[in-house]
Amino acid sequence: MSDAYANENTLVSTESDVYDRGLDAVISLTVLGFALSMVALVDVVPLDASGSALGGFFLALLAVTVGGVGVAGLASWLNVVPVTSQRVRGIGLGLLVTSVGVTVLAYGLGVTLATLLGLVLVFEAAAVAAAGVVSRVGLVDTGPDMSAGLLAGGAFGVIGLAIGAALGGGLVGFQSLLWPVVSLATAGVLAVLAIVPREDLGSTLPAALVVGTLGVVIATSVLGPGWQWNPQTLSGGFTGGAVIPVFVLFSSVLAAWSAAKARAGFGAQGREYGAFLVINLNALLMLAVMATIVVFVTVKGIAYSVHGLSIGAVAAMVLLAPLFVGAVQFARSPAGPDEWHAGARQGLRVLPLAVVGAAGAFLVGVLALGEPVYYAFDYTVLENRVENQLRTAVAVTNETTVGSLLLVLAGFVLFVYFFRKYGTLRNVGTASDRLALVRQAVTMAVLAIAALTFVFLLVGPVPFGITPLWYAGLAVIDLGTVAALALAALPALGVLAGTREASLADSAQDSAPLFTLGVFGGLGLLTVTLFLQPVAQVAPSVGPVNLVTLVAMVATAAMLAAAALVAVAGRSADTRIQRRFLAEELRLALAGAAGFLTLVGLHVAVTGIPQFLLGLSVANAGTLSWPMVQQAYIPLGTAPGGIMPAIVGTVWLVVGATLFAVPLGLGAAVFLTEYAEQGRFTALVEVATNALWSTPSIVFGLFGAVFLIPRIGGDESLLAGMLVLGFMLLPLVLITSREAIKSVPDEYRDASAALGVSRWETIRSVVVPAAMPGVITGVILGVGRIAGETAPLILVLGSTLNATEAADVIGGFRFMAEPPFVANEALLSTSASLPTQVWAVIAAGVSGSPSMGWATAFILLMVVLTFYAVGIVARTYFRRKLNYE
Amino acid sequence: MTDTEPASTASQTTTTTAGETDEEVRAEWTDYRFDGQAKLSVENLNVWYGDDHAIKDVSMDIPENSVTALIGPSGCGKSTFLRCLNRMNDRIKAARIDGSVELDGMEIYDSNANLVELRKRVGMVFQSPNPFPKSIRDNISYGPRKHGDINKGLLARLFGRDDTAEETELVERSLKQAALWDEVSDRLDDNALGLSGGQQQRLCIARALATDPEVILMDEPASALDPIATSKIEDLVTELAEDYTVVIVTHNMQQAARISDQTAVFLTGGELVEYDDTDKIFENPASQRVEDYVTGKFG
């Protein structure tokens, strides 16, 4: 019966396809039942749904199954995807068949979901029992042991106790003393049935009895959706809506175990497969819980949170650019062994690119059309306990303005993406002394301008009433931008100039020092001049366009030109090493282009002055309109409000707490692991850390409210929130960092010591980098926890339901020439945060609040997932850097 | 330290081929002299790990620009002895060291000794290849950069002290010395962990050479490698002996016979039983125990 021996004729005597395929179908049915009961448990489909409502849902589910598991199963069966296990294929195909069956049943019989689940259980019970009997009478070739074993017997005994108690209670009533007898008797029968007969009967009949009984009870509506039981001794009660799914979950696992044992022919193989399926369903449950929460929150909150969402086509294109680059890389990655289905897999890799491309084409279409494109829909909001239909639309408009922050975000992501692979070029140095001089001068200039900015920041743009200094600022900006433009043009010009003497490829290779100088020098110089502008209060412009922005735009074009030249040169490269070198140059040039584009956005963001060029414009008020995310909260009512202050608050809280906790935690971990003698002291610290980690969060909140707040500002504040969350994050960072540092091999430390490198240098340049992935894992876990922390924030941050302004932390900085030199009002003021907002909105209980709460929770979930994504990318980066990949 | 010192070890009375005791043999080889100056001079070295007396009263002189092999059965203390020569045992808290080791006549166990300088002059290669999880280039330049011999980065550039060219030269020279240049010259910025075991070990040798040492200590450098990689390492050791003083611990007696100029035999208990020219040790050892060991009757 087992696949492992499928080709060994001596080991497998009888072929019994009906038995195998049948059990595959039963296992698939249990998986389906499992999934359905999860769905019923979270109310996606009510248990008493029937007829076309139920059928419609099943049809949707069938579509998903066909799309996912069905295709995989079918593809495997057709040998397209090399899934070699017959069982996996069988289950895939079985899922398809059983889904069709259940859908037809839902339409044809017109029963409720509960009844249907009951019927499924009854069918499973019958099939499992039949398998046992067929095996016992020898119609199929199996290898059962003499008994299912004491463990199975004991387990069935316990199950029997519970079922017997319920049966006894139902039949004779709990007042009668007879019900314990019934309970014990049931337990005894099940246990004996499991232990005494041969294994094939012992592990199928009791399971069939239990599953069948539950199935009949549910199918006949003895235990229906409306069922309720409120024991007098309990203040709560049980309802059919909760009990039925739980019973079906449990029965599905039991039936799956039994069917799996039968499928593998009992004996050692059977136990293996049975156990495998049960623990597999456990893991599935884990996944299902996570997916359920995300789906549940999304379904409840998404419509409200995207109310009135619209985006300009050009802005959408900017947003799409990083995705496009990612899709290109995915499409270029190797598709695996070159077999006849390699084409199909290659096609799969191009799919994201096709999707992004289609989206881009759509956006171009919107621009060409000259009119916005809408998708309108209705959704329900609970208002004054009345369900209220709201109509809204999401739209893509034909506007050509790009928001500055959007540009900065996309540009920066692209810059980092292209920059990360620049390796060989770092070491090209400078080809000539003249170039080295330029390089040195540029570095000096950057530092000098930064210093000048700082001076202006402290003493103002017209210091001590001396106007010439103001002109000096203007002159520096003029010279700096022109120099930056010259630097940015260097790579392209250098390559072109070199072609007079050498081939394009050689010229491009020889120009490598110009690339590093142009990109880093140009970006550095332009960045510092950009920040000097608002501080020195000068903004030189050429026509209507600001000088810095204009230079950044032209520099972007110059970088793109250099990139194009290198790309062409790469086609005629002779050697592998030259190709690789040119590829790095290309990436560097693209990084430069993305960097200059980021500066355009940054400039607009800093100065607030919109910039226009060639019909496109960059402005702070972009064309992405997302009321829920962008607007400050407006009193609850029919039209959704916005929670921008809460989002900003949560982001600052997490950033602040991380900045506080990571250096401290990492430092302590380094000391405890590398320096401290392992002994009482380290053990004590370890105990203290663990205790700190398990301290209830409300205790942290009380500590913050009573200890911290009187000492910083005297009022609930963002800073207090950051510190309290930082304290909570600290132990986790410490624990995970310690483990990560401990797991760095001692060989690295030995090797470093043998080179005469001090311990601190070794830690800094070998141990900590090697421990970085572990440290980041800790931070990710911790951030997930503190981002959603509510209790302490209520105490130290203040729960501001009606916050209308976001905490302006960056703009809140004030510098002055006398102590304390720097102040930040925003950090010392109260702020909103997403979790406290959810709590406040629900506690307020006013009209529309449940919908608002769900939408806020949805956005909180998205924010946390974004932090996760950032963390996971960072971890992957460090892992790649450490391990050869 | 003297008051905690264990009672002097019971002298063994094993006799030699010539009927001499070990004590007498030892008195004989202590007189072992070679032409030229001793690079390393060890006097009455004792090492304890807790109560375990790992090295017993070892004295030997190691000549310059030659290969000295340390052989002996497992646990005889030859690795411990090697690690005493650049004070790597300082890193083991339980280890207690007594005696004198002089490098060019200077006491390395002096309380004023500069560990950084010592380890720059006495490099080490370990049993299993242990490159850092960095690029090949960074592995080589790690030591000199940390010592401040090579400056890179923003500040160096600003002060006009950028040593990128020197670094490139150093990387090339070290890799060529370690006979690895031809294999990796086109991927210096790849992670060193992507190299094969033998390449990694030669990278570790190159890394040790990069700090321009005078002595190179090798702790069974070929024990984790296949025969081809081993023979490459052996050729390399022979070449290195022209410019460097090499002290190598090995389990492999053929290897010791092939590559070393003189051989020291440690036997169980942390004693140096015999130290002489390699030919003499393998052909005509003074001690019966050494003869048994090198002919495979013991150990």
Tab-separated table of N, CA and C in Angstrom, chain A residues 551-657:
chain	number	residue	atom	x	y	z
A	551	VAL	N	19.006	71.154	-10.802
A	551	VAL	CA	20.246	70.373	-10.894
A	551	VAL	C	19.960	68.899	-10.627
A	552	ALA	N	19.137	68.624	-9.622
A	552	ALA	CA	18.822	67.230	-9.292
A	552	ALA	C	18.153	66.549	-10.475
A	553	MET	N	17.262	67.268	-11.152
A	553	MET	CA	16.553	66.678	-12.295
A	553	MET	C	17.513	66.418	-13.446
A	554	VAL	N	18.348	67.425	-13.747
A	554	VAL	CA	19.304	67.245	-14.848
A	554	VAL	C	20.287	66.136	-14.501
A	555	ALA	N	20.715	66.101	-13.223
A	555	ALA	CA	21.655	65.064	-12.798
A	555	ALA	C	21.040	63.677	-12.956
A	556	THR	N	19.737	63.570	-12.642
A	556	THR	CA	19.054	62.292	-12.834
A	556	THR	C	19.169	61.868	-14.293
A	557	ALA	N	18.917	62.820	-15.178
A	557	ALA	CA	19.001	62.513	-16.603
A	557	ALA	C	20.421	62.103	-16.985
A	558	ALA	N	21.431	62.822	-16.422
A	558	ALA	CA	22.823	62.500	-16.742
A	558	ALA	C	23.171	61.100	-16.276
A	559	MET	N	22.693	60.750	-15.102
A	559	MET	CA	22.958	59.409	-14.565
A	559	MET	C	22.300	58.342	-15.430
A	560	LEU	N	21.064	58.624	-15.864
A	560	LEU	CA	20.369	57.669	-16.725
A	560	LEU	C	21.133	57.506	-18.037
A	561	ALA	N	21.685	58.623	-18.536
A	561	ALA	CA	22.470	58.548	-19.768
A	561	ALA	C	23.700	57.673	-19.556
A	562	ALA	N	24.381	57.889	-18.412
A	562	ALA	CA	25.554	57.067	-18.107
A	562	ALA	C	25.158	55.603	-18.015
A	563	ALA	N	24.012	55.351	-17.364
A	563	ALA	CA	23.544	53.971	-17.221
A	563	ALA	C	23.301	53.356	-18.588
A	564	ALA	N	22.687	54.134	-19.477
A	564	ALA	CA	22.395	53.611	-20.818
A	564	ALA	C	23.697	53.287	-21.551
A	565	LEU	N	24.693	54.189	-21.437
A	565	LEU	CA	25.987	53.955	-22.084
A	565	LEU	C	26.616	52.660	-21.583
A	566	VAL	N	26.615	52.496	-20.259
A	566	VAL	CA	27.227	51.299	-19.678
A	566	VAL	C	26.466	50.048	-20.102
A	567	ALA	N	25.129	50.177	-20.155
A	567	ALA	CA	24.328	49.016	-20.565
A	567	ALA	C	24.700	48.599	-21.979
A	568	VAL	N	24.876	49.582	-22.852
A	568	VAL	CA	25.279	49.269	-24.230
A	568	VAL	C	26.694	48.685	-24.235
A	569	ALA	N	27.584	49.283	-23.436
A	569	ALA	CA	28.956	48.792	-23.361
A	569	ALA	C	28.993	47.352	-22.877
A	570	GLY	N	28.114	47.032	-21.940
A	570	GLY	CA	28.090	45.676	-21.368
A	570	GLY	C	27.837	44.613	-22.416
A	571	ARG	N	27.148	44.980	-23.495
A	571	ARG	CA	26.847	43.992	-24.546
A	571	ARG	C	28.115	43.580	-25.286
A	572	SER	N	29.104	44.507	-25.336
A	572	SER	CA	30.301	44.177	-26.101
A	572	SER	C	31.485	43.852	-25.188
A	573	ALA	N	31.194	43.566	-23.920
A	573	ALA	CA	32.279	43.232	-22.994
A	573	ALA	C	32.896	41.893	-23.380
A	574	ASP	N	34.227	41.800	-23.224
A	574	ASP	CA	34.918	40.592	-23.682
A	574	ASP	C	34.946	39.507	-22.615
A	575	THR	N	35.278	39.900	-21.403
A	575	THR	CA	35.507	38.874	-20.385
A	575	THR	C	34.404	38.916	-19.342
A	576	ARG	N	34.332	37.807	-18.609
A	576	ARG	CA	33.346	37.684	-17.556
A	576	ARG	C	33.544	38.783	-16.513
A	577	ILE	N	34.817	39.009	-16.218
A	577	ILE	CA	35.103	39.981	-15.158
A	577	ILE	C	34.722	41.389	-15.603
A	578	GLN	N	34.918	41.646	-16.903
A	578	GLN	CA	34.545	42.975	-17.396
A	578	GLN	C	33.024	43.156	-17.383
A	579	ARG	N	32.318	42.082	-17.771
A	579	ARG	CA	30.849	42.148	-17.753
A	579	ARG	C	30.366	42.453	-16.350
A	580	ARG	N	30.989	41.772	-15.398
A	580	ARG	CA	30.567	41.942	-14.025
A	580	ARG	C	30.851	43.361	-13.542
A	581	PHE	N	32.008	43.832	-13.909
A	581	PHE	CA	32.419	45.177	-13.550
A	581	PHE	C	31.433	46.199	-14.103
A	582	LEU	N	31.093	46.034	-15.380
A	582	LEU	CA	30.167	46.972	-16.016
A	582	LEU	C	28.778	46.876	-15.395
A	583	ALA	N	28.390	45.640	-14.996
A	583	ALA	CA	27.086	45.486	-14.356
A	583	ALA	C	27.050	46.291	-13.063
A	584	GLU	N	28.159	46.289	-12.344
A	584	GLU	CA	28.197	47.057	-11.098
A	584	GLU	C	28.147	48.560	-11.376
A	585	GLU	N	28.818	48.960	-12.458
A	585	GLU	CA	28.763	50.378	-12.841
A	585	GLU	C	27.337	50.785	-13.175
A	586	LEU	N	26.664	49.889	-13.880
A	586	LEU	CA	25.276	50.166	-14.264
A	586	LEU	C	24.421	50.367	-13.021
A	587	ARG	N	24.604	49.461	-12.082
A	587	ARG	CA	23.822	49.573	-10.844
A	587	ARG	C	24.130	50.874	-10.126
A	588	LEU	N	25.415	51.240	-10.114
A	588	LEU	CA	25.805	52.464	-9.424
A	588	LEU	C	25.170	53.682	-10.099
A	589	ALA	N	25.188	53.674	-11.437
A	589	ALA	CA	24.592	54.811	-12.150
A	589	ALA	C	23.093	54.882	-11.860
A	590	LEU	N	22.431	53.710	-11.836
A	590	LEU	CA	20.996	53.716	-11.543
A	590	LEU	C	20.746	54.182	-10.110
A	591	ALA	N	21.634	53.747	-9.204
A	591	ALA	CA	21.515	54.221	-7.819
A	591	ALA	C	21.637	55.735	-7.787
A	592	GLY	N	22.570	56.269	-8.589
A	592	GLY	CA	22.732	57.715	-8.647
A	592	GLY	C	21.468	58.389	-9.130
A	593	ALA	N	20.886	57.845	-10.207
A	593	ALA	CA	19.651	58.431	-10.741
A	593	ALA	C	18.564	58.421	-9.673
A	594	ALA	N	18.392	57.277	-9.001
A	594	ALA	CA	17.362	57.185	-7.962
A	594	ALA	C	17.663	58.166	-6.838
A	595	GLY	N	18.962	58.303	-6.503
A	595	GLY	CA	19.348	59.218	-5.428
A	595	GLY	C	18.988	60.657	-5.763
A	596	PHE	N	19.307	61.086	-6.992
A	596	PHE	CA	19.003	62.470	-7.382
A	596	PHE	C	17.492	62.696	-7.406
A	597	LEU	N	16.758	61.670	-7.839
A	597	LEU	CA	15.301	61.784	-7.846
A	597	LEU	C	14.777	61.943	-6.417
A	598	THR	N	15.387	61.202	-5.502
A	598	THR	CA	15.007	61.322	-4.091
A	598	THR	C	15.232	62.750	-3.615
A	599	LEU	N	16.344	63.351	-4.069
A	599	LEU	CA	16.642	64.721	-3.639
A	599	LEU	C	15.588	65.703	-4.140
A	600	VAL	N	15.074	65.464	-5.351
A	600	VAL	CA	14.000	66.330	-5.857
A	600	VAL	C	12.838	66.309	-4.873
A	601	GLY	N	12.421	65.082	-4.502
A	601	GLY	CA	11.313	64.954	-3.562
A	601	GLY	C	11.655	65.577	-2.220
A	602	LEU	N	12.893	65.317	-1.789
A	602	LEU	CA	13.314	65.799	-0.486
A	602	LEU	C	13.282	67.323	-0.445
A	603	HIS	N	13.704	67.922	-1.540
A	603	HIS	CA	13.733	69.377	-1.577
A	603	HIS	C	12.334	69.955	-1.422
A	604	VAL	N	11.393	69.391	-2.179
A	604	VAL	CA	10.020	69.881	-2.082
A	604	VAL	C	9.482	69.630	-0.677
A	605	ALA	N	9.808	68.464	-0.129
A	605	ALA	CA	9.308	68.144	1.206
A	605	ALA	C	9.846	69.131	2.231
A	606	VAL	N	11.121	69.509	2.083
A	606	VAL	CA	11.738	70.389	3.080
A	606	VAL	C	11.244	71.825	2.926
A	607	THR	N	11.192	72.325	1.672
A	607	THR	CA	10.826	73.724	1.475
A	607	THR	C	9.335	73.938	1.351
A	608	GLY	N	8.629	72.921	0.884
A	608	GLY	CA	7.187	73.052	0.714
A	608	GLY	C	6.796	73.779	-0.561
A	609	ILE	N	7.782	74.136	-1.400
A	609	ILE	CA	7.456	74.846	-2.644
A	609	ILE	C	7.320	73.819	-3.767
A	610	PRO	N	6.166	73.765	-4.437
A	610	PRO	CA	5.995	72.808	-5.532
A	610	PRO	C	6.924	73.153	-6.702
A	611	GLN	N	7.340	72.165	-7.443
A	611	GLN	CA	8.219	72.369	-8.586
A	611	GLN	C	7.588	71.779	-9.840
A	612	PHE	N	7.702	72.507	-10.939
A	612	PHE	CA	7.111	72.036	-12.194
A	612	PHE	C	8.199	71.846	-13.224
A	613	LEU	N	8.085	70.835	-14.021
A	613	LEU	CA	9.001	70.676	-15.143
A	613	LEU	C	8.317	69.805	-16.193
A	614	LEU	N	8.249	70.290	-17.384
A	614	LEU	CA	7.726	69.517	-18.511
A	614	LEU	C	6.368	68.902	-18.217
A	615	GLY	N	5.473	69.692	-17.636
A	615	GLY	CA	4.120	69.201	-17.425
A	615	GLY	C	3.953	68.316	-16.204
A	616	LEU	N	5.062	67.822	-15.650
A	616	LEU	CA	4.980	67.047	-14.409
A	616	LEU	C	5.256	67.988	-13.251
A	617	SER	N	4.729	67.664	-12.099
A	617	SER	CA	5.049	68.503	-10.963
A	617	SER	C	5.209	67.659	-9.704
A	618	VAL	N	6.002	68.200	-8.799
A	618	VAL	CA	6.204	67.564	-7.496
A	618	VAL	C	5.716	68.541	-6.454
A	619	ALA	N	4.857	68.071	-5.565
A	619	ALA	CA	4.310	68.988	-4.570
A	619	ALA	C	4.085	68.242	-3.272
A	620	ASN	N	4.039	68.998	-2.179
A	620	ASN	CA	3.767	68.339	-0.899
A	620	ASN	C	2.356	67.775	-0.864
A	621	ALA	N	1.409	68.545	-1.407
A	621	ALA	CA	0.051	68.033	-1.496
A	621	ALA	C	-0.021	67.165	-2.751
A	622	GLY	N	0.264	65.916	-2.613
A	622	GLY	CA	0.308	65.029	-3.768
A	622	GLY	C	-1.070	64.630	-4.218
A	623	THR	N	-1.120	63.699	-5.134
A	623	THR	CA	-2.411	63.294	-5.672
A	623	THR	C	-2.909	62.007	-5.054
A	624	LEU	N	-2.156	61.487	-4.082
A	624	LEU	CA	-2.658	60.319	-3.366
A	624	LEU	C	-3.587	60.827	-2.275
A	625	SER	N	-4.857	60.500	-2.412
A	625	SER	CA	-5.819	60.945	-1.412
A	625	SER	C	-6.382	59.719	-0.710
A	626	TRP	N	-6.045	59.586	0.553
A	626	TRP	CA	-6.494	58.424	1.321
A	626	TRP	C	-6.997	58.968	2.650
A	627	PRO	N	-8.264	59.337	2.702
A	627	PRO	CA	-8.782	60.067	3.865
A	627	PRO	C	-8.483	59.379	5.188
A	628	MET	N	-8.665	58.070	5.243
A	628	MET	CA	-8.482	57.365	6.515
A	628	MET	C	-7.047	57.535	7.030
A	629	VAL	N	-6.080	57.518	6.120
A	629	VAL	CA	-4.680	57.562	6.522
A	629	VAL	C	-4.169	58.990	6.599
A	630	GLN	N	-4.704	59.862	5.745
A	630	GLN	CA	-4.116	61.196	5.645
A	630	GLN	C	-4.792	62.240	6.506
A	631	GLN	N	-6.076	62.014	6.837
A	631	GLN	CA	-6.765	63.078	7.551
A	631	GLN	C	-6.683	62.881	9.044
A	632	ALA	N	-6.757	64.008	9.746
A	632	ALA	CA	-6.847	63.923	11.187
A	632	ALA	C	-8.268	63.518	11.545
A	633	TYR	N	-8.433	62.984	12.719
A	633	TYR	CA	-9.702	62.396	13.098
A	633	TYR	C	-10.804	63.444	13.244
A	634	ILE	N	-11.903	63.187	12.569
A	634	ILE	CA	-13.058	64.084	12.650
A	634	ILE	C	-14.128	63.332	13.446
A	635	PRO	N	-14.904	64.018	14.236
A	635	PRO	CA	-15.910	63.334	15.053
A	635	PRO	C	-16.690	62.271	14.278
A	636	LEU	N	-17.010	61.197	14.988
A	636	LEU	CA	-17.618	60.034	14.356
A	636	LEU	C	-18.956	60.383	13.720
A	637	GLY	N	-19.183	59.790	12.611
A	637	GLY	CA	-20.450	60.037	11.943
A	637	GLY	C	-20.522	59.170	10.716
A	638	THR	N	-21.341	59.568	9.792
A	638	THR	CA	-21.524	58.742	8.619
A	638	THR	C	-20.253	58.673	7.789
A	639	ALA	N	-19.675	59.840	7.488
A	639	ALA	CA	-18.470	59.836	6.677
A	639	ALA	C	-17.284	59.434	7.539
A	640	PRO	N	-16.462	58.525	7.035
A	640	PRO	CA	-15.339	58.042	7.833
A	640	PRO	C	-14.373	59.154	8.160
A	641	GLY	N	-13.811	59.086	9.356
A	641	GLY	CA	-12.787	60.041	9.739
A	641	GLY	C	-11.425	59.505	9.400
A	642	GLY	N	-10.387	60.263	9.755
A	642	GLY	CA	-9.030	59.821	9.471
A	642	GLY	C	-8.250	59.635	10.745
A	643	ILE	N	-7.216	58.800	10.674
A	643	ILE	CA	-6.474	58.493	11.886
A	643	ILE	C	-4.993	58.803	11.708
A	644	MET	N	-4.693	59.811	10.887
A	644	MET	CA	-3.303	60.129	10.607
A	644	MET	C	-2.495	60.387	11.881
A	645	PRO	N	-3.002	61.153	12.853
A	645	PRO	CA	-2.203	61.377	14.060
A	645	PRO	C	-1.829	60.074	14.762
A	646	ALA	N	-2.767	59.121	14.750
A	646	ALA	CA	-2.493	57.860	15.435
A	646	ALA	C	-1.414	57.059	14.708
A	647	ILE	N	-1.469	57.065	13.366
A	647	ILE	CA	-0.457	56.341	12.606
A	647	ILE	C	0.920	56.943	12.869
A	648	VAL	N	0.983	58.278	12.762
A	648	VAL	CA	2.261	58.959	12.994
A	648	VAL	C	2.754	58.677	14.409
A	649	GLY	N	1.818	58.737	15.366
A	649	GLY	CA	2.193	58.482	16.758
A	649	GLY	C	2.797	57.102	16.937
A	650	THR	N	2.146	56.080	16.364
A	650	THR	CA	2.649	54.722	16.525
A	650	THR	C	4.018	54.561	15.872
A	651	VAL	N	4.178	55.145	14.686
A	651	VAL	CA	5.479	55.026	14.015
A	651	VAL	C	6.572	55.662	14.869
A	652	TRP	N	6.297	56.861	15.408
A	652	TRP	CA	7.313	57.512	16.246
A	652	TRP	C	7.587	56.733	17.507
A	653	LEU	N	6.523	56.153	18.091
A	653	LEU	CA	6.717	55.361	19.313
A	653	LEU	C	7.666	54.202	19.048
A	654	VAL	N	7.406	53.513	17.935
A	654	VAL	CA	8.225	52.333	17.627
A	654	VAL	C	9.663	52.762	17.324
A	655	VAL	N	9.795	53.834	16.527
A	655	VAL	CA	11.139	54.296	16.183
A	655	VAL	C	11.892	54.714	17.451
A	656	GLY	N	11.212	55.493	18.292
A	656	GLY	CA	11.852	55.966	19.521
A	656	GLY	C	12.247	54.819	20.428
A	657	ALA	N	11.316	53.885	20.629
A	657	ALA	CA	11.597	52.755	21.521
A	657	ALA	C	12.757	51.928	20.983
